[in-house]
Coordinates of C-alpha atoms in Angstrom, one line a residue:
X929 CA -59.1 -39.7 -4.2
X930 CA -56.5 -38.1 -6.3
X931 CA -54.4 -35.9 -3.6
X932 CA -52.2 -37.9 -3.0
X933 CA -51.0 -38.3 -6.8
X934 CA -51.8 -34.5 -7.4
X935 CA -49.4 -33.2 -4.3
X936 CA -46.6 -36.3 -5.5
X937 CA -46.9 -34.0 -8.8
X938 CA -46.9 -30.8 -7.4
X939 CA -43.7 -32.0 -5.5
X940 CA -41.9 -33.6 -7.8
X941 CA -42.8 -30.0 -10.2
X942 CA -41.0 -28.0 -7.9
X943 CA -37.9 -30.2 -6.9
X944 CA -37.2 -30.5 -10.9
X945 CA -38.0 -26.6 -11.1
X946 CA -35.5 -26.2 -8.2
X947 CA -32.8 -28.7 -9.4
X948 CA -33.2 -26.9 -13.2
X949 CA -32.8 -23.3 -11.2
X950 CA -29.4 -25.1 -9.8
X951 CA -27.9 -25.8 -12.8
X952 CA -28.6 -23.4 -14.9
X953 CA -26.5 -21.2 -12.1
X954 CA -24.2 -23.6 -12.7
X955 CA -21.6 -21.5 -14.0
X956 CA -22.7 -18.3 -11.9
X957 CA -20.3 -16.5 -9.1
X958 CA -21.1 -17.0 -5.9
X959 CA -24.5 -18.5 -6.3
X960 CA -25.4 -21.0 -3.5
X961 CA -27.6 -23.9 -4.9
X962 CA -30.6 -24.4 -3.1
X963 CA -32.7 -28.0 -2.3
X964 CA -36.4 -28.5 -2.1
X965 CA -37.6 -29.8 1.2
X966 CA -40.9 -31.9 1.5
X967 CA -43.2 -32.9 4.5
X968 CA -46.2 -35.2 4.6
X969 CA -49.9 -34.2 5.2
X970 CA -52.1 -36.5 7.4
X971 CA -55.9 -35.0 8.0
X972 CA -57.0 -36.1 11.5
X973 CA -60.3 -36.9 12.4
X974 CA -62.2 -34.6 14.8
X975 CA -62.3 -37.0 17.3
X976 CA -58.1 -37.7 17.4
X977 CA -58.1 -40.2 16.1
X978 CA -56.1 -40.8 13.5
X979 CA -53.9 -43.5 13.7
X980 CA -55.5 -45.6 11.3
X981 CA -55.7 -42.6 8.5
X982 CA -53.8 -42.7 5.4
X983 CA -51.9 -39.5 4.4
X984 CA -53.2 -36.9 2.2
X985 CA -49.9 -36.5 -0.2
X986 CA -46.6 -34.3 0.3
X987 CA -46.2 -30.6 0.4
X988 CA -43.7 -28.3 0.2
X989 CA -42.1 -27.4 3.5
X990 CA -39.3 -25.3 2.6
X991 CA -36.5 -24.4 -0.3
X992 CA -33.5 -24.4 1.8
X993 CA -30.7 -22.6 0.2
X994 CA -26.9 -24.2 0.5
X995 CA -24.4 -22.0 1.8
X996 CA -21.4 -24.1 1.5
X997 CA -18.3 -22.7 0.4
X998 CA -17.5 -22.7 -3.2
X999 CA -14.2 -23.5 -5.3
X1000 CA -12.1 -20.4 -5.8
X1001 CA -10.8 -19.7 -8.8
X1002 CA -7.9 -17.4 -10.2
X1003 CA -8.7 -14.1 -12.5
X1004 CA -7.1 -11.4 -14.2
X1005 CA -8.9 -8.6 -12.7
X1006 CA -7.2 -7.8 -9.5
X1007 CA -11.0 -5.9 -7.6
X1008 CA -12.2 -9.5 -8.5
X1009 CA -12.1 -10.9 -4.5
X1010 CA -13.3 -14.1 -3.2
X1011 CA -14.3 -15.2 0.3
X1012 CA -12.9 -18.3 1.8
X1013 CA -14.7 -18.3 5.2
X1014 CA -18.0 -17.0 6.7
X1015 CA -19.1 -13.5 5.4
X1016 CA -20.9 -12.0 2.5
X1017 CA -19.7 -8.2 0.2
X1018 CA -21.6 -5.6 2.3
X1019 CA -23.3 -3.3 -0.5
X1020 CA -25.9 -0.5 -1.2
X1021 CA -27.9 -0.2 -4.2
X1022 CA -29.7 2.9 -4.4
X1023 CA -29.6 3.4 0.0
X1024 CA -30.7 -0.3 0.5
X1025 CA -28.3 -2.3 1.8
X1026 CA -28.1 -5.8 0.2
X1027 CA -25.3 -9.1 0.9
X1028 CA -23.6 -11.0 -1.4
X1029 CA -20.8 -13.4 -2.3
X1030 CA -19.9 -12.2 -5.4
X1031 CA -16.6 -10.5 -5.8
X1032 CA -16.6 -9.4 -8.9
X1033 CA -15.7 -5.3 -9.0
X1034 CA -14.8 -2.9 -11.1
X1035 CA -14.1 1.2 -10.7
X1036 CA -16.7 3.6 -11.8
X1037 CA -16.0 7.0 -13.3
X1038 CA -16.1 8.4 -9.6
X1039 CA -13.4 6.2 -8.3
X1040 CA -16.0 3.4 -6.5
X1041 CA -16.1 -0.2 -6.2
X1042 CA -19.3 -1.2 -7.9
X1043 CA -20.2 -4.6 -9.4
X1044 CA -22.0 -5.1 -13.0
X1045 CA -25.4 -4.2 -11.5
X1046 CA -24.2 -1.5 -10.2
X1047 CA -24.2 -2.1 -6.7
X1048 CA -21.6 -0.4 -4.6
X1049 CA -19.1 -2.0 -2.2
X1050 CA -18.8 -0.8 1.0
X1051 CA -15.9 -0.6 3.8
X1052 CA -13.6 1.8 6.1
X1053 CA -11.7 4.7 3.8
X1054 CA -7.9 5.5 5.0
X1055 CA -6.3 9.3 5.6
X1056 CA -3.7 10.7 3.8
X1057 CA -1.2 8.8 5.7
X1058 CA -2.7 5.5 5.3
X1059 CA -4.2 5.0 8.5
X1060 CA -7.7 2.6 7.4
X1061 CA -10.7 4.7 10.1
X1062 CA -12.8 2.0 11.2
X1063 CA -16.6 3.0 12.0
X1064 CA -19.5 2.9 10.1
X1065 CA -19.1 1.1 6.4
X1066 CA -18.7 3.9 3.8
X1067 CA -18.7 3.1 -0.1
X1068 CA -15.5 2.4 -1.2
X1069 CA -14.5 5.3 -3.4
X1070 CA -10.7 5.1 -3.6
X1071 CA -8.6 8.4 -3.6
X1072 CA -6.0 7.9 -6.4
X1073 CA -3.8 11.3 -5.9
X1074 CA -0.6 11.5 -6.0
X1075 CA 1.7 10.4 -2.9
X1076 CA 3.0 13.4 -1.8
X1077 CA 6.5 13.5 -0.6
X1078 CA 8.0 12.5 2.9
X1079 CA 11.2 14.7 4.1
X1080 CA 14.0 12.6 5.4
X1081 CA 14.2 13.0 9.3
X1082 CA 15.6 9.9 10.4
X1083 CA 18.0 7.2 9.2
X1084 CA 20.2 4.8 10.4
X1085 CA 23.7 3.0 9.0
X1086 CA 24.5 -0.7 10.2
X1087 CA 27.6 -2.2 9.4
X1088 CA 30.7 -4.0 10.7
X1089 CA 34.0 -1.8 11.5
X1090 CA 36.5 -4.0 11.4
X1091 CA 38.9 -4.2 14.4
X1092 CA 41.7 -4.7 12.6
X1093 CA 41.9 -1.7 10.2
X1094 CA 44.4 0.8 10.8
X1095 CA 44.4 4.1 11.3
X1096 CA 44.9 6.2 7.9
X1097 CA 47.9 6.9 6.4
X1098 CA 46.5 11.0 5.1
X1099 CA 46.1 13.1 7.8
X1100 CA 43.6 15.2 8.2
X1101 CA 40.8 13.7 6.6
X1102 CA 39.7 14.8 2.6
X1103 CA 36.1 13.6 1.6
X1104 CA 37.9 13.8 -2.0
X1105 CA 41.1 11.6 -0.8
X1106 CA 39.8 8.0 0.0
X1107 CA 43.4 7.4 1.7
X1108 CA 42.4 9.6 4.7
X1109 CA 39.6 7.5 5.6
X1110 CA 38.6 3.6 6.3
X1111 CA 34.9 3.3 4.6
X1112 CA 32.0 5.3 3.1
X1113 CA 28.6 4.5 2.9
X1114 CA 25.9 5.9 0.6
X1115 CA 22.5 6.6 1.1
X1116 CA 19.4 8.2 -0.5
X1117 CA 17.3 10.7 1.0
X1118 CA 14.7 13.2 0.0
X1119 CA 14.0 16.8 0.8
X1120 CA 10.7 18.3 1.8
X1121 CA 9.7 18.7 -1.9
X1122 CA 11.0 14.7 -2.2
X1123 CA 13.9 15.7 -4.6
X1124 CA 16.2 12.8 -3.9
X1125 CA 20.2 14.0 -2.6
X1126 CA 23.4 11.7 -1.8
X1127 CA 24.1 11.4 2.3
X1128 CA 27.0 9.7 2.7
X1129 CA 29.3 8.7 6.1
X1130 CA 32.6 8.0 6.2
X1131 CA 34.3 6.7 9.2
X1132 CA 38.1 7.1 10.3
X1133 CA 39.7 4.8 12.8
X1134 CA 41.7 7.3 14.8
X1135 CA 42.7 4.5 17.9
X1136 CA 41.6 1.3 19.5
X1137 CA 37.6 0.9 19.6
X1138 CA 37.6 4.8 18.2
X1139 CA 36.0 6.0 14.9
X1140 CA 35.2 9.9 13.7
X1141 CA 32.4 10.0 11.4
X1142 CA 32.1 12.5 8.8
X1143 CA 29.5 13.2 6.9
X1144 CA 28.4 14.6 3.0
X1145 CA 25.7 16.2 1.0
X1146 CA 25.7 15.5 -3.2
X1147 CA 29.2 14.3 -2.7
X1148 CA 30.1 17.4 -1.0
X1149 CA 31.4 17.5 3.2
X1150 CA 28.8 19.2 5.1
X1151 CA 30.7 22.1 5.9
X1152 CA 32.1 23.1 2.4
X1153 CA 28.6 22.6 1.6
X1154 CA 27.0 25.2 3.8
X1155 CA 29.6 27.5 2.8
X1156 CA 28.6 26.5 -1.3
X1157 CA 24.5 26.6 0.1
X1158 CA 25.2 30.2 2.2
X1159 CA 23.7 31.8 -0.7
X1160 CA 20.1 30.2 -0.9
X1161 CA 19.5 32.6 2.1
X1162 CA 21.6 35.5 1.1
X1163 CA 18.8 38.2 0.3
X1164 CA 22.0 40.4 -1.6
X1165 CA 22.3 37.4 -4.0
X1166 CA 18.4 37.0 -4.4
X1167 CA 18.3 40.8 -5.6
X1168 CA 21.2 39.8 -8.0
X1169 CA 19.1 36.8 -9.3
X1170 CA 15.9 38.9 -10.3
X1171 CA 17.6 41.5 -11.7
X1172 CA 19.2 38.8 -13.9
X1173 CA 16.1 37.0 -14.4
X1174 CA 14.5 40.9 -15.5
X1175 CA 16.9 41.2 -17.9
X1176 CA 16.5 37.9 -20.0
X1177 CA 12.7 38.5 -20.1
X1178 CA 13.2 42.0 -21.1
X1179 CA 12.0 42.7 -24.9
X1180 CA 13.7 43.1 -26.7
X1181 CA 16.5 41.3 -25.5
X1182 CA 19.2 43.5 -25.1
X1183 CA 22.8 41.2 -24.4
X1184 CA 25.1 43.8 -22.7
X1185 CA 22.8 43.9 -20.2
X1186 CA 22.2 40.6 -19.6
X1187 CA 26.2 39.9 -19.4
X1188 CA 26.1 42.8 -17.0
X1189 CA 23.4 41.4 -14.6
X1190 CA 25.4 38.0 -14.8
X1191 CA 28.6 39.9 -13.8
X1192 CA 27.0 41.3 -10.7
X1193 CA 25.4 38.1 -9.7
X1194 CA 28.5 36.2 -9.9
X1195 CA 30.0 39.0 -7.4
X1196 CA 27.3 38.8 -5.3
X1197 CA 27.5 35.0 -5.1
X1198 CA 31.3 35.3 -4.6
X1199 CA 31.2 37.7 -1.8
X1200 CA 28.1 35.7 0.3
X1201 CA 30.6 32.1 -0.3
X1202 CA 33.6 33.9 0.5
X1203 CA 33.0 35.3 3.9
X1204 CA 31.0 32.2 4.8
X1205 CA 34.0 30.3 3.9
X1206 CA 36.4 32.9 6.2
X1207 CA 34.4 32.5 9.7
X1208 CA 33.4 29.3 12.0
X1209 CA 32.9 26.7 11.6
X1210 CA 34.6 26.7 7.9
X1211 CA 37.7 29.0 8.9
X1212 CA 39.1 28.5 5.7
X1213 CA 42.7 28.4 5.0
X1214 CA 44.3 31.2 2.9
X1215 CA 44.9 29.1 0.2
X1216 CA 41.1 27.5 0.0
X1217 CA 40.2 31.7 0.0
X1218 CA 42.3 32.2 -2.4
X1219 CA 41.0 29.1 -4.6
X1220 CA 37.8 30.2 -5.1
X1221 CA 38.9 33.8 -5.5
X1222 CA 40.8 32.3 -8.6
X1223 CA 37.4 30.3 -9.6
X1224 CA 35.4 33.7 -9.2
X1225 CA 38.3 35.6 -11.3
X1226 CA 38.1 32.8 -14.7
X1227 CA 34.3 34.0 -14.9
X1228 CA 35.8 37.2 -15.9
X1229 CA 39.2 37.6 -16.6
X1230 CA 39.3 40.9 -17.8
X1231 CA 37.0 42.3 -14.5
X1232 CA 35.3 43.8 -16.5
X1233 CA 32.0 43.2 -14.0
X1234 CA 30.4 41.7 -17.4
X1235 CA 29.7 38.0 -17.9
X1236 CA 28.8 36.1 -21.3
X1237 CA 27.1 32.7 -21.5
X1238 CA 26.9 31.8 -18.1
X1239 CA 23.4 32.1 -16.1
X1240 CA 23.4 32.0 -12.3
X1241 CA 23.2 28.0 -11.9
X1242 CA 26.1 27.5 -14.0
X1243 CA 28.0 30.3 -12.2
X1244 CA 26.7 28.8 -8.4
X1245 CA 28.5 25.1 -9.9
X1246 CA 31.9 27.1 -10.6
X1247 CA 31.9 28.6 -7.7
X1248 CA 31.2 26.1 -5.4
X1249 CA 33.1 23.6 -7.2
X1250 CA 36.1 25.7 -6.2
X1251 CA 35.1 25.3 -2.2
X1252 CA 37.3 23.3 0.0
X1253 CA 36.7 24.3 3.9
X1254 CA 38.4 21.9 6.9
X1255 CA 35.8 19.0 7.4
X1256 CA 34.6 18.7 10.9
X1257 CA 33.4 15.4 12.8
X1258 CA 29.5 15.1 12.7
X1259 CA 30.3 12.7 16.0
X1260 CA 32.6 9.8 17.5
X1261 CA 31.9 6.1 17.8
X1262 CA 33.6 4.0 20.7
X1263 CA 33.3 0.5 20.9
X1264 CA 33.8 -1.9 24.4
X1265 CA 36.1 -4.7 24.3
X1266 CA 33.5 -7.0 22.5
X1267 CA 32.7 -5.3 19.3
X1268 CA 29.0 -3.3 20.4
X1269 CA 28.8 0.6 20.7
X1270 CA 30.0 1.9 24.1
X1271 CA 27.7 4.7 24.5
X1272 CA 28.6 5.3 28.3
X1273 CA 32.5 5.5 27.5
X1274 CA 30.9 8.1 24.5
X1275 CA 29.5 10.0 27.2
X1276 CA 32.5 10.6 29.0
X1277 CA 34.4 12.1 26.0
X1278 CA 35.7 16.0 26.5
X1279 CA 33.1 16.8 24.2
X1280 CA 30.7 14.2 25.2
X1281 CA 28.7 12.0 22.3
X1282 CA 25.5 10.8 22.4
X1283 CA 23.3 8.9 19.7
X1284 CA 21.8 9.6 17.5
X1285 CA 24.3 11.8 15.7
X1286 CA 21.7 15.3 14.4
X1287 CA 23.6 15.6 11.2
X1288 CA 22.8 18.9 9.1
X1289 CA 22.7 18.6 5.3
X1290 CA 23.1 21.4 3.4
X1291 CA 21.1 21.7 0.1
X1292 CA 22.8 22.8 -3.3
X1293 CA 21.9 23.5 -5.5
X1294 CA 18.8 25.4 -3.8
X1295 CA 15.6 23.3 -4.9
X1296 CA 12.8 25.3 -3.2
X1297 CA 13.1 23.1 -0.1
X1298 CA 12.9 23.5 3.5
X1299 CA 16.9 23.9 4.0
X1300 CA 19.3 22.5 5.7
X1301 CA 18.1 18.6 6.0
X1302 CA 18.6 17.7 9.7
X1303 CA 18.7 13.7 10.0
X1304 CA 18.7 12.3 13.1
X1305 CA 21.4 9.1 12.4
X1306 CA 21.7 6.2 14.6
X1307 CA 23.9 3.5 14.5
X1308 CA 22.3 0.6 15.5
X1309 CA 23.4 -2.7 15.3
X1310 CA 27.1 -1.2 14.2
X1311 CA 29.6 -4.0 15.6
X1312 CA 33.8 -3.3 15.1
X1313 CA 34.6 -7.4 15.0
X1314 CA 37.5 -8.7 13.6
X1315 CA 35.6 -9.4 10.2
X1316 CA 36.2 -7.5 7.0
X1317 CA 34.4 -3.9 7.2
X1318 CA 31.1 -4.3 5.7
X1319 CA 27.8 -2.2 5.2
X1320 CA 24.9 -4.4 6.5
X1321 CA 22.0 -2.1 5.2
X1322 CA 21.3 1.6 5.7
X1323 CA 17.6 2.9 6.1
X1324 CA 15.7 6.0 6.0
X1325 CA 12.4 7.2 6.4
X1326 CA 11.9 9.5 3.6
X1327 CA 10.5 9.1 -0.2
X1328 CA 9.7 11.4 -3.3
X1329 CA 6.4 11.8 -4.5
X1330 CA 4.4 8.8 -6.4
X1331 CA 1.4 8.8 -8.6
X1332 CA -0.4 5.4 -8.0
X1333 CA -0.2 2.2 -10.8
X1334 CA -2.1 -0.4 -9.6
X1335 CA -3.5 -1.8 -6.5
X1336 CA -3.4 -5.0 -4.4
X1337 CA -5.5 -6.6 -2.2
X1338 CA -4.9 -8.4 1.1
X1339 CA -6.6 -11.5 3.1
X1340 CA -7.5 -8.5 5.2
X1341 CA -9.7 -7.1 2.9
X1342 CA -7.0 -3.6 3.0
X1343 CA -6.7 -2.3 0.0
X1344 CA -3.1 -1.2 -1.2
X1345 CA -2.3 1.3 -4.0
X1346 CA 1.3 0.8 -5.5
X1347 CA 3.2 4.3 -6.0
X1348 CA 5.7 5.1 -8.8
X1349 CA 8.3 5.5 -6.1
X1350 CA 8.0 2.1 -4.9
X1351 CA 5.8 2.7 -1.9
X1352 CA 2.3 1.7 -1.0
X1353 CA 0.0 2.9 1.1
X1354 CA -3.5 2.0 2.3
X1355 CA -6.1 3.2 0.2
X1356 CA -9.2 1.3 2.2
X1357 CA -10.7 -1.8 3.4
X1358 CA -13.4 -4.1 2.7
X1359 CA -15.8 -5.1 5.5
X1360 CA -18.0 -8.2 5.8
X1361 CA -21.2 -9.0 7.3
X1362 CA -22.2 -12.3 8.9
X1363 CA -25.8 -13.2 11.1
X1364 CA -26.6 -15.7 12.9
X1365 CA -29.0 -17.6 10.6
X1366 CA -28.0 -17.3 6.8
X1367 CA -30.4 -19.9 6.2
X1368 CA -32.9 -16.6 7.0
X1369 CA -31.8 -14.4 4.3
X1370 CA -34.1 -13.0 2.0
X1371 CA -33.0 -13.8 -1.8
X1372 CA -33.1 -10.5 -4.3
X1373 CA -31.8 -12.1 -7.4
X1374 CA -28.8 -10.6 -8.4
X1375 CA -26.3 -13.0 -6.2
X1376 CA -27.9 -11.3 -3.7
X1377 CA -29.5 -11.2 -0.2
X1378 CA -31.4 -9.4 2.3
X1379 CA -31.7 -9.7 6.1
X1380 CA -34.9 -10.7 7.8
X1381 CA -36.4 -11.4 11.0
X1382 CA -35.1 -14.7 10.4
X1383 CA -32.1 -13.8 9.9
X1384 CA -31.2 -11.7 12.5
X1385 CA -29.4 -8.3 12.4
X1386 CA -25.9 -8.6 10.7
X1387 CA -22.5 -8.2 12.5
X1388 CA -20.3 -6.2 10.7
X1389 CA -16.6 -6.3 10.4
X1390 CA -12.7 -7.0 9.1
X1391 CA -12.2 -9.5 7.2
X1392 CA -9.8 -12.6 8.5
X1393 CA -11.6 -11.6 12.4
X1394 CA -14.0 -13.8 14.5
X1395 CA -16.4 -15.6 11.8
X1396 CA -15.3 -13.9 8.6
X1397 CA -13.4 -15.6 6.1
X1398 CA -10.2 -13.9 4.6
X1399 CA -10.4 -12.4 1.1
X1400 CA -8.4 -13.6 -1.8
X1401 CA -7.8 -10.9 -5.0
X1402 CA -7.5 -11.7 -8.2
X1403 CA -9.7 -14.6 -7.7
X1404 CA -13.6 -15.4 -7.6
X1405 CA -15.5 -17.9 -5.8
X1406 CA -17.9 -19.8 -8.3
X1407 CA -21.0 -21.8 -7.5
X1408 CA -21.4 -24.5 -4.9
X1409 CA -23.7 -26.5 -7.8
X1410 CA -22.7 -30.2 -7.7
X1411 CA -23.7 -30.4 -11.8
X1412 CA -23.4 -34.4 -11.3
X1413 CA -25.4 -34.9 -8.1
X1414 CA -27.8 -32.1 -9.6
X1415 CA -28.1 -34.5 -13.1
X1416 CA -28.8 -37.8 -10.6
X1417 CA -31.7 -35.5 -8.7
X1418 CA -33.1 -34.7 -11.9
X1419 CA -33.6 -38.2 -12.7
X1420 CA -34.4 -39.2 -9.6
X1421 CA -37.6 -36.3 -9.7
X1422 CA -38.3 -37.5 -12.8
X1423 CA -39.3 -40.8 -11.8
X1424 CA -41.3 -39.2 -8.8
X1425 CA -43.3 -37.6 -11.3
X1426 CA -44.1 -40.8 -13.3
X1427 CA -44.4 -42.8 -10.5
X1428 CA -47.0 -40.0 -8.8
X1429 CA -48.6 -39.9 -12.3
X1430 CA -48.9 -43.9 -12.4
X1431 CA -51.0 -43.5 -9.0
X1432 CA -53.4 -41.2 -10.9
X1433 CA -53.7 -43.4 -14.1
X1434 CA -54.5 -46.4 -11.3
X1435 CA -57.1 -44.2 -9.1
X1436 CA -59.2 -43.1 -12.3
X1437 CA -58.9 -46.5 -13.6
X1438 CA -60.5 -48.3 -10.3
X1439 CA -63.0 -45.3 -10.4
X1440 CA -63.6 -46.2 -13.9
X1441 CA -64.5 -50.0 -12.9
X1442 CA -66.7 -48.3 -10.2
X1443 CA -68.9 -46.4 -12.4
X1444 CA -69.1 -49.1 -15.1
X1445 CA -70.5 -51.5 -12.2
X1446 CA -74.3 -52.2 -13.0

């Protein structure tokens, strides 16, 4: 007599325990809200039939949980990652792999993405050079090491030549006299140990359509360079340089001997730049000889073979400050009749030209690197119009080393650490799951789920692909409650109950009439 009240109670209990589970979640990342779901019981007679039967009350047929997207909104904490789109955070807690749409993460001391229960966000990990390996989702334990260097091996110098410069008016061309030449351009580039030097270009209009380039190292032509940078391999001069080096450490000091090593390092340095400068390609004039004979003679005036004050560096920057060779073309640029590079009529010179220009750059002061630089230039997108000369951009594929600062995160889900040297490079991605029935996952609490038969098994991937959403940093997606239409249920179940307890009240009251019958 009372079912159908008790069940109406029953009911109406668990859509008010559901609707006070939604909002106090109110306020909780990435919860999804749930809804109670009710049926109605009939008992049928053995016989079928039951058409005439009154039902039996309500039960509970399911609590269906809402996955509708949530509002996203902005944080400080740039692992904090929201999904706008299909997916759920693939993570492991303790080997058990669990979903979620929470995107709050932080590091732990090893480096990994976790989240404040400490599961552990998982993805595809990237090499040294930044290259993310897709496969099977690893946790996402990010290597913060330094950014080792990247030697210069390529680079290339766009600009305008203007058609109507004329030729110089200083003849031959002086990297220190700008009147022998039309323009210079400077670029930065980095050795093998990322030590950053000066390459610069200079171009000299020699004719119609025709330009010699020339090239420098630290402000120095190539080839009065190499003469300068012919001691970094001279083994005479490295002897000199230890023995000087012995003598400094020697305790205790004695300074005669010290001023004597200097003396017989500065002739040995002398002697290796001096005949470099006297054969091919330099072929120094007598004079330029004679010039840094006079630079090697101030070191010691009195020849006494004894130097004071001066170490080896010091005496290498005399020295070589002292070097002027002839310069040599590193190539010539021809241009046809309507401004672009001619590299056919280039190939036809006597000595014939072809792009890109190997350019050598020698390094000096030695820094420990692999020596000379060779640079493959190009010259694309070089025009000679009738416009002012102009450098458009230069470029180069080199960089020093970085230690990382901070990381950013794509819609892809890649993962980007920042460098001290300006670069970034792909530290690791975030992968996403997604099945075929999310209304079959298994809750764990947590902001949490579980696949289940119901479910189906989960299809893994990239974020911003096929059903998963893209990812959003700095950013979290917060719960799908509806606190005003969960405030209306709330009354609304609360009147259910009264109503279902009225029906009780009136049952026991005709039963009461019943009994009392005499």
């Amino acid at each position: 007599m009372f079912q159908q009240g008790l069940s109406g109670l029953n009911s109406a209990s668990k859509s008010l325990d559901v609707i006070g589970n939604n909002i106090a979640n109110a306020s909780t990342v990435g919860f999804k809200s749930s809804q109670a779901q009710f049926a109605d019981l009939y008992a049928n007679s053995l016989n079928g039939v039951s058409g005439n039967n009154a039902g039996i009350g309500v039960t509970t047929s399911k609590l269906a949980q809402q996955f509708t997207q949530g509002n996203i909104e902005t944080s400080t904490n740039p692992l904090d990652v929201s999904i706008n789109g299909g997916g759920f955070f693939r993570q492991v807690v303790n080997g058990a792999v669990q979903y979620s749409r929470n995107g709050q993460f932080h590091e732990d001391n090893t480096h990994t993405l976790v989240n404040a229960q400490g599961a552990v966000l998982t993805g595809y990990l990237s090499n040294s050079a930044g290259t993310i390996l897709l496969g099977a989702p690893v946790p996402l334990t990010l290597d913060k090491s330094d950014l080792t260097p990247v030697q210069t091996t390529t680079a290339n110098f766009q600009l305008n030549l203007s058609s109507a410069e004329k030729v110089p008016a200083t003849i031959p061309f002086d990297a220190g006299d700008p009147t022998s030449y039309n323009k210079q351009t400077v670029l930065n580039v980095y050795d093998s140990l990322g030590t950053s030097h000066i390459m610069t270009t200079y171009y000299v209009k020699t004719d119609a359509n025709t330009w010699d380039v020339y090239a420098a190292a630290d402000n120095k032509e190539v080839v009065s360079g190499s003469v300068a940078a012919a001691i970094n391999s001279d083994t005479t001069v490295q002897g000199a340089r230890t023995a000087y080096n012995d003598a400094v450490r020697a305790t205790p000091p004695d300074v005669a001997a010290i001023a004597a090593a200097a003396g017989a390092y500065a002739a040995a340095a002398y002697n290796s730049m001096l005949t470099a400068a006297s054969v091919p390609p330099a072929a120094a004039s007598q004079a330029q000889l004679d010039a840094l004979t006079a630079a090697f003679s101030a070191l010691d005036p009195t020849a006494s073979g004894s130097i004071t004050g001066q170490t080896p560096d010091q005496i290498n920057a005399k020295l070589a400050a002292a070097i002027t060779v002839p310069a040599i073309k590193v190539g010539t640029l021809l241009f046809d009749k309507n401004g672009a590079l001619n590299p056919q009529a280039m190939a036809l010179l006597p000595t014939p030209q072809t792009l890109p220009f190997n350019i050598s750059l020698p390094i000096f002061p030695d820094t420990g690197a692999q020596q000379p630089m060779m640079v493959s230039t190009t010259f694309d997108k070089t025009t000679q119009y009738g416009s002012v000369t102009n450098d458009l951009g230069s470029t180069q594929n080199g960089y020093s080393a970085g230690s990382w600062q901070r990381y950013a995160i794509d819609e892809n889900g890649v993962i980007l650490g920042q460098y001290s040297n300006g670069k970034s490079r792909a530290m690791g991605q975030i992968c996403l799951a997604n099945f075929a029935s999310v209304d079959g996952l298994t809750p764990l609490g947590n902001n949490a789920w579980s696949e289940s038969s119901a479910s189906g098994t989960p299809t893994v991937g990239v974020p911003n692909a096929g059903s998963m959403g893209k990812l959003r940093a700095s950013s979290v997606e917060t719960s799908n409650v509806d606190l005003t239409q969960e405030l209306v249920n709330m009354i609304t179940a609360q009147r259910v109950y009264q109503a279902n307890a009225q029906t009780i009240k009136t049952q026991d009251s005709v039963l009461q009439t019943l009994v009392n019958l005499r």
